[in-house]
CSV table of C-alpha atoms in Angstrom, one decimal:
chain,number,residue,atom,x,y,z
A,1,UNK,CA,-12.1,-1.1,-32.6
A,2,UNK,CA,-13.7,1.2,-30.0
A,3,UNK,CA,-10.4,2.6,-27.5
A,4,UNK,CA,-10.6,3.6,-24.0
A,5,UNK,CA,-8.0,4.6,-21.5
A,6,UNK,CA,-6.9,5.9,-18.1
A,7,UNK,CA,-5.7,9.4,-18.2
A,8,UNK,CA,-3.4,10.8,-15.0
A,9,UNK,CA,-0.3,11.7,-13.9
A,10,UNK,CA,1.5,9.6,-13.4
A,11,UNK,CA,0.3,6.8,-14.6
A,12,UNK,CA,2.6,4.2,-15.8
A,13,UNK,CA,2.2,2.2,-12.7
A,14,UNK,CA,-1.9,1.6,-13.4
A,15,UNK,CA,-3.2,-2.0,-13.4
A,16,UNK,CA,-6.5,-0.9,-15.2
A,17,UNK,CA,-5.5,-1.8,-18.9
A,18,UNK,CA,-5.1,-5.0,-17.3
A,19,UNK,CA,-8.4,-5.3,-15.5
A,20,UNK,CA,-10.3,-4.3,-18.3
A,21,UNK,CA,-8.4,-6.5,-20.8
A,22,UNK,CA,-9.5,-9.6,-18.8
A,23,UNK,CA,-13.2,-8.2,-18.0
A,24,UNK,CA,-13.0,-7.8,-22.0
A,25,UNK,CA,-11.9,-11.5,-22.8
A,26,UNK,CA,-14.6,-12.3,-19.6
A,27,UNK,CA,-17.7,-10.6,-21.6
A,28,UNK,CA,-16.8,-11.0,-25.3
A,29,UNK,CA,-16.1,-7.3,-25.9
A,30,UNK,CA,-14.0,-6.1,-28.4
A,31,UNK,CA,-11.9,-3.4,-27.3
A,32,UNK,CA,-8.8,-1.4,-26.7
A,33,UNK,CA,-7.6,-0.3,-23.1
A,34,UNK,CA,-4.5,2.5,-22.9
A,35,UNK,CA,-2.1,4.7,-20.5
A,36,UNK,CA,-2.9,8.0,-21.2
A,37,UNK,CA,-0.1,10.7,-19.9
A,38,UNK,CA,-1.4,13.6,-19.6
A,39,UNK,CA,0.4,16.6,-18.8
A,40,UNK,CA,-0.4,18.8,-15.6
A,41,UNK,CA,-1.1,21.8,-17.3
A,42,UNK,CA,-2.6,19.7,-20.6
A,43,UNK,CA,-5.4,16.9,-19.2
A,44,UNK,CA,-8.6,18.8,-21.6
A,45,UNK,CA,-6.2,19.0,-24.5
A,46,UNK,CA,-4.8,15.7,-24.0
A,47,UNK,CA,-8.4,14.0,-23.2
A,48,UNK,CA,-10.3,15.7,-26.1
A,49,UNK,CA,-7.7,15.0,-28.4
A,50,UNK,CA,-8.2,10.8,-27.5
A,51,UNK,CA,-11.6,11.3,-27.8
A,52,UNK,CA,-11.5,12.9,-31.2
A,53,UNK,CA,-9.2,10.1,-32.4
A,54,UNK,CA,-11.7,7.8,-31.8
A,55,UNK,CA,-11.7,7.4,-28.1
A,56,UNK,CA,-14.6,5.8,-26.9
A,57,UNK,CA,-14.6,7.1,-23.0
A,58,UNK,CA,-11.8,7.2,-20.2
A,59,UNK,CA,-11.1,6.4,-16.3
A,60,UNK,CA,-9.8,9.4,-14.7
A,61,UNK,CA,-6.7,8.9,-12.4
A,62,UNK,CA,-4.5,11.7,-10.5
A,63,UNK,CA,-4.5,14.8,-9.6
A,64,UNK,CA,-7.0,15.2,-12.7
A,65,UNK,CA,-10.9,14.2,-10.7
A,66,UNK,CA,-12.1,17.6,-10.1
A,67,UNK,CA,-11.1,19.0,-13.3
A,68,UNK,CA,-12.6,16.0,-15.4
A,69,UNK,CA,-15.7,16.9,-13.8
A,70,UNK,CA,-16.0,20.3,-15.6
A,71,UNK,CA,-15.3,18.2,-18.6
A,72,UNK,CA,-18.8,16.5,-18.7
A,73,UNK,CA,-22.0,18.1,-20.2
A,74,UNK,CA,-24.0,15.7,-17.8
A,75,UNK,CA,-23.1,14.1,-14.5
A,76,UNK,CA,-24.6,11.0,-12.7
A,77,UNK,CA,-25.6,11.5,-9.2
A,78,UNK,CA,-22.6,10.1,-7.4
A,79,UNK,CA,-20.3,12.5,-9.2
A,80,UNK,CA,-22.6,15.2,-8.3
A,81,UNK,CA,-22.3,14.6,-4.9
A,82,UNK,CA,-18.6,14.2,-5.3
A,83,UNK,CA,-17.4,17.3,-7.1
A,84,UNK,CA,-15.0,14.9,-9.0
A,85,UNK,CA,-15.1,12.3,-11.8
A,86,UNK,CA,-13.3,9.0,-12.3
A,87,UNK,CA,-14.9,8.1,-15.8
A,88,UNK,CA,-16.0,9.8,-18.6
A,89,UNK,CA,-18.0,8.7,-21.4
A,90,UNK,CA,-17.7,10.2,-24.7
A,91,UNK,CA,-21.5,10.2,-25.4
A,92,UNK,CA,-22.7,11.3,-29.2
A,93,UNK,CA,-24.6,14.1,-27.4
A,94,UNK,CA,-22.2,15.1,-25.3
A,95,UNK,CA,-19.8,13.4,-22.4
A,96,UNK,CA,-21.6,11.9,-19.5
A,97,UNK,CA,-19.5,12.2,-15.9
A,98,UNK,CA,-19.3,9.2,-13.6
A,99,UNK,CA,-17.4,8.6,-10.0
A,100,UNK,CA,-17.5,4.6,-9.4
A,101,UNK,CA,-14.6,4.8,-6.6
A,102,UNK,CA,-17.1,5.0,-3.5
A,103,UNK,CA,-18.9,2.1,-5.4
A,104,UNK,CA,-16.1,0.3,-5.5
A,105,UNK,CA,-14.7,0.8,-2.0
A,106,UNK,CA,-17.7,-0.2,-0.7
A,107,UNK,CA,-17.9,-3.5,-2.5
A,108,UNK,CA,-14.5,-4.7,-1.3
A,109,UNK,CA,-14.7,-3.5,2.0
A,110,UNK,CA,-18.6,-5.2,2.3
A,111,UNK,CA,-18.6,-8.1,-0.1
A,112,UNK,CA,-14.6,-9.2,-0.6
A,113,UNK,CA,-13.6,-8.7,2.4
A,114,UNK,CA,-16.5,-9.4,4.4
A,115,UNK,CA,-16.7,-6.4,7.0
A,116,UNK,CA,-20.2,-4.2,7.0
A,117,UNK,CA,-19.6,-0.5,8.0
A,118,UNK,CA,-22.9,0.2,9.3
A,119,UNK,CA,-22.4,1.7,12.5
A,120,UNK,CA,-18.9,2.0,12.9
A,121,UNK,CA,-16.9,4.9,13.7
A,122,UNK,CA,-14.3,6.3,10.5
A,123,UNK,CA,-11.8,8.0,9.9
A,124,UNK,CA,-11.1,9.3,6.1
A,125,UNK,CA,-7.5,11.0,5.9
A,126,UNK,CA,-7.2,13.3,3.1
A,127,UNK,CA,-10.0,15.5,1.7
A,128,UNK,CA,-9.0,16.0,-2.3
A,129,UNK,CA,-10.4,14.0,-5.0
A,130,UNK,CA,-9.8,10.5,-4.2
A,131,UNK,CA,-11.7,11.5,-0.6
A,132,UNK,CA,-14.2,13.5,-2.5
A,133,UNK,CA,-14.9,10.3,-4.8
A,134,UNK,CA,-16.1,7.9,-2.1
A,135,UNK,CA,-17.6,9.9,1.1
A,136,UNK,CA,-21.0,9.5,-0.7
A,137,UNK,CA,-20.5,6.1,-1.3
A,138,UNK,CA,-19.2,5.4,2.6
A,139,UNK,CA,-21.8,7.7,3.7
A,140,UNK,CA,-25.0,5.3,2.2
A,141,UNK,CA,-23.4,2.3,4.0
A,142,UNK,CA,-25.1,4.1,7.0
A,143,UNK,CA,-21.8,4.3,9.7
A,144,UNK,CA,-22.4,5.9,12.9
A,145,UNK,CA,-19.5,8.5,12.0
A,146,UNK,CA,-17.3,9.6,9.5
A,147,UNK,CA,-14.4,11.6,10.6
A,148,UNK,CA,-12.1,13.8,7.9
A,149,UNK,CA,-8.8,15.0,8.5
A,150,UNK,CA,-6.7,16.8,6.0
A,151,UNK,CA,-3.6,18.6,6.1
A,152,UNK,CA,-5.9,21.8,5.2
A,153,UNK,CA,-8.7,21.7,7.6
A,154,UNK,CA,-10.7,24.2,5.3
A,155,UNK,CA,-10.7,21.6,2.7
A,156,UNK,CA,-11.9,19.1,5.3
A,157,UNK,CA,-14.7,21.2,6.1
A,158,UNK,CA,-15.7,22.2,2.5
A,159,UNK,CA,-16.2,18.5,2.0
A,160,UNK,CA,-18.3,17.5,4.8
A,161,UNK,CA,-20.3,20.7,3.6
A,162,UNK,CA,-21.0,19.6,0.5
A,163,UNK,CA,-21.9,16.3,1.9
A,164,UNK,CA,-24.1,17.2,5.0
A,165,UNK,CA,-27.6,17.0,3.6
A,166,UNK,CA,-26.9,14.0,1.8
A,167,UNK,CA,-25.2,13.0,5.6
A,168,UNK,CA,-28.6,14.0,7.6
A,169,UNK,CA,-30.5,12.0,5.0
A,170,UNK,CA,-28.7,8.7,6.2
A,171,UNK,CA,-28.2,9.5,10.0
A,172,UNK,CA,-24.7,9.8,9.4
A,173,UNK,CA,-22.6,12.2,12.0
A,174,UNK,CA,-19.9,14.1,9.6
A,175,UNK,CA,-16.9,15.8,11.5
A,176,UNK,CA,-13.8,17.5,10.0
A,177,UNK,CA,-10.4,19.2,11.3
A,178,UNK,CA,-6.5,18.6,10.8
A,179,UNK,CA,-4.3,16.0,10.6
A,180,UNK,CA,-3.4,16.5,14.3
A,181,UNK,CA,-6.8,16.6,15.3
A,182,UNK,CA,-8.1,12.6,15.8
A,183,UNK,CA,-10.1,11.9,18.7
A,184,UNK,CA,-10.4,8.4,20.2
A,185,UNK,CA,-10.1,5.0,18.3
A,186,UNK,CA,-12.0,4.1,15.5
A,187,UNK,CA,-12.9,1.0,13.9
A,188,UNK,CA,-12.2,2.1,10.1
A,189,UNK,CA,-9.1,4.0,9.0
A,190,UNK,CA,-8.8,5.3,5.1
A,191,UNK,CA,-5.4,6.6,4.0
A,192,UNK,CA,-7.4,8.8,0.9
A,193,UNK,CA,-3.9,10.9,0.0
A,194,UNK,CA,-1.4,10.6,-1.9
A,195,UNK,CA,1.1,10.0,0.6
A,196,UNK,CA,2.1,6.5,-0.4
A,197,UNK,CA,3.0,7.0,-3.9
A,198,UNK,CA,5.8,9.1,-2.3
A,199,UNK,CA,6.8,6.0,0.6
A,200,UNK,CA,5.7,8.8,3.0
A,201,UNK,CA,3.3,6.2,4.8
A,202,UNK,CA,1.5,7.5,7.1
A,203,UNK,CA,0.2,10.9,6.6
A,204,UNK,CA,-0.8,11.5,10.2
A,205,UNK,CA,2.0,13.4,12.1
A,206,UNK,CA,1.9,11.6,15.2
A,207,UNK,CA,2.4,7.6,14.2
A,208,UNK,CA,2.6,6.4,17.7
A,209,UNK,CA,-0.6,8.4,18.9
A,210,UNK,CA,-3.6,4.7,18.7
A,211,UNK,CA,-6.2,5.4,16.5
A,212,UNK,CA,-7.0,2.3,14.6
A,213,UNK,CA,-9.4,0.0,16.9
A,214,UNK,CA,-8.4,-3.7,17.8
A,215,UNK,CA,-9.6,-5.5,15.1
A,216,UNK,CA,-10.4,-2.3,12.8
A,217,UNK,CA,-10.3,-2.0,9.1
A,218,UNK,CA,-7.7,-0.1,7.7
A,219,UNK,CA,-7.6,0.8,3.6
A,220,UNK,CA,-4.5,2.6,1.7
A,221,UNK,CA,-6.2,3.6,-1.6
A,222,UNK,CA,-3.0,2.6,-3.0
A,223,UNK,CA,-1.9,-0.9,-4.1
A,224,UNK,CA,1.1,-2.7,-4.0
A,225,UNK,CA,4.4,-1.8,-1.9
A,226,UNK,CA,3.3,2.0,-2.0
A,227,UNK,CA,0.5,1.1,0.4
A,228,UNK,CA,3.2,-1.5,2.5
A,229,UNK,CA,4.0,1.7,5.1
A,230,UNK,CA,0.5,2.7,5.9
A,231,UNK,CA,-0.8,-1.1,6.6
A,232,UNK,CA,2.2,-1.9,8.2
A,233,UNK,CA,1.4,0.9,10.5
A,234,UNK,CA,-2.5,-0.4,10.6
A,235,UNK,CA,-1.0,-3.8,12.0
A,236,UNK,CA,0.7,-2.8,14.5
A,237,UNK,CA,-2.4,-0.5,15.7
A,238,UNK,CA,-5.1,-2.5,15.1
A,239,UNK,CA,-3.0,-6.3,15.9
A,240,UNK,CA,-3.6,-9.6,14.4
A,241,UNK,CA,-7.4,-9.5,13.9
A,242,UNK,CA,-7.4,-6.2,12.0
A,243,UNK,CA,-9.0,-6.2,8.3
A,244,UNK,CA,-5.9,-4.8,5.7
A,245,UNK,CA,-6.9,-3.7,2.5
A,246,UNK,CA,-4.8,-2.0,0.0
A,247,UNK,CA,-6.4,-0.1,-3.4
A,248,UNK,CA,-6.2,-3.4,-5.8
A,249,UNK,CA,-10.0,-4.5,-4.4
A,250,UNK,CA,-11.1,-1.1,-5.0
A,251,UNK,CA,-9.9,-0.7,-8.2
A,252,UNK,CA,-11.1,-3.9,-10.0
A,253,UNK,CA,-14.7,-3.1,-8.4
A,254,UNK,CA,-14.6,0.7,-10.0
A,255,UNK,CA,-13.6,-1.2,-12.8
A,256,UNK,CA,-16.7,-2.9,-13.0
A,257,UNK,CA,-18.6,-0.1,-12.4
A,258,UNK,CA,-17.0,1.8,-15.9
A,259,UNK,CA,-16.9,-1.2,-17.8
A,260,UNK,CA,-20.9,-1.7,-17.2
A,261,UNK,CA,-21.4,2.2,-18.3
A,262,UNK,CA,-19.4,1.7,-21.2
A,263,UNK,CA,-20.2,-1.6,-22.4
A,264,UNK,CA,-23.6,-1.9,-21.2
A,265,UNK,CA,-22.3,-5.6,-19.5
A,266,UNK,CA,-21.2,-6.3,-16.3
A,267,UNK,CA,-18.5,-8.8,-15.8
A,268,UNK,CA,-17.4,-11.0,-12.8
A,269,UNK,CA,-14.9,-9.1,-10.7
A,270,UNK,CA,-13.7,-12.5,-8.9
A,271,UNK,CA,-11.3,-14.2,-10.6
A,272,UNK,CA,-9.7,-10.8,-12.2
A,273,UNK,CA,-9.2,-9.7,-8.4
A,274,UNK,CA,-7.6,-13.2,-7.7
A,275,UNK,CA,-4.9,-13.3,-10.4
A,276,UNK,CA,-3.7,-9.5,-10.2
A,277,UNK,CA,-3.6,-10.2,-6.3
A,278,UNK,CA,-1.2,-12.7,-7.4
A,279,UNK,CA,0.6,-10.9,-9.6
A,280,UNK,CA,0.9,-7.9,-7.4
A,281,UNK,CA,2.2,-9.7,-4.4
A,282,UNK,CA,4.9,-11.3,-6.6
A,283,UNK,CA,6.3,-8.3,-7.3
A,284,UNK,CA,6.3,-7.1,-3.4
């Protein structure tokens, strides 16, 4: 039976053997979906030695993106322009590289939950892999502006460099600076750090400053009560029109995307969504 997995640290707390166990059932696939733990200092060893048992290809979780990326002999386009890799497959002629977290980002926010970003004004908090994963993705969705703060402004920088052709190509305005350093309002707000899997929240360091629009969309890449802080935080800013989103949309969608470059099939993201939504909120 061909095995996948998600490989991270941590990554007990993943939902993804359960998306793709349904998305299986869904499309008639026969398959295997596994935690992989990988230590910090062990994530080739650990990866090569699941694919040489038989492992068929692998989602790529925490703090792991940028190093899986090395791993591939080939990478798509999107993970090019990333720097970082979220799925691996483990290819006969050597393992292709994919990132399908933009993809899937940009699917929830556009299609689930109905809000198109063209034009808008964003802010991305947080500049490592998760960040790195979907700035081409938001960038092709053609907002006005796309803002990135990290806590180490060179790393915002180096990310809207490797970005900025790709940027000019879609007429998109790419700015960068410290956490301290938001200008203004704007209507999208993406907590892209790791903040909440600590219950830090909100990973600016002035919480009352306003910076999510009335009405504004605000995403923690996280799912779950890690993400409760940071959109509890988004409520208050952006008041009782505002758009929440935690992870869980973003991470079915990817889903799809590496189950369709595995499998070759692309199954119905829908009702999958609906029933871990349930699931997730009964355990809030």
């Amino acid at each position: 039976m061909d095995r996948y997995a998600v490989a991270g640290n941590p990554v007990a707390h993943s939902r993804s053997p359960d998306i793709h166990a349904a998305f299986a059932r869904e499309t008639g696939q026969v398959l295997t979906y596994e935690r992989l733990l990988c230590p910090l200092d062990a994530f080739e060893a650990t990866v090569r030695a699941f694919a040489a048992a038989g492992g068929r290809g692998c989602n790529v979780t925490v703090p792991f993106k940028f190093e899986a990326a090395s791993l591939a002999s080939r990478l798509t386009p999107r993970a090019t322009l990333a720097g970082a890799v979220n799925v691996l497959r483990f290819d006969a002629d050597g393992w292709l590289g994919d990132n399908t977290d933009g993809a899937g980002l940009v699917s929830d926010l556009q299609r689930n939950a109905g809000r198109p970003l063209a034009g808008l004004r964003m802010l991305l908090i947080g500049a490592g892999g998760a960040s790195a994963g979907v700035l081409g993705s938001l960038v092709a969705a053609r907002p006005a502006e796309i803002h990135i703060v990290n806590r180490s402004p060179d790393k915002a920088l180096a990310l809207v460099a490797s970005h900025q052709a790709f940027a000019d190509h879609h007429g998109v305005r790419l700015r960068s600076g410290g956490l301290d350093q938001t200008d203004g309002r704007y209507d999208v707000v993406i907590n892209g750090t790791s903040s909440s899997l600590s219950g830090a929240g909100l990973p600016l360091p002035q919480p009352d400053r306003l910076v999510l629009a009335a009405g504004g969309v605000a995403v923690d890449m996280m799912y779950g009560k890690p993400a409760q802080g940071f959109l509890r935080w988004a409520a208050d800013q952006g008041g009782p029109s505002a758009c929440l989103r935690d992870g869980l949309g973003m991470l079915v969608e990817q889903a799809v995307e590496s189950f369709e470059l595995w499998r070759g099939v692309r199954p119905d993201s829908a009702p999958v969504l609906a029933e871990l939504r349930r699931q997730v909120e009964a355990a809030c």
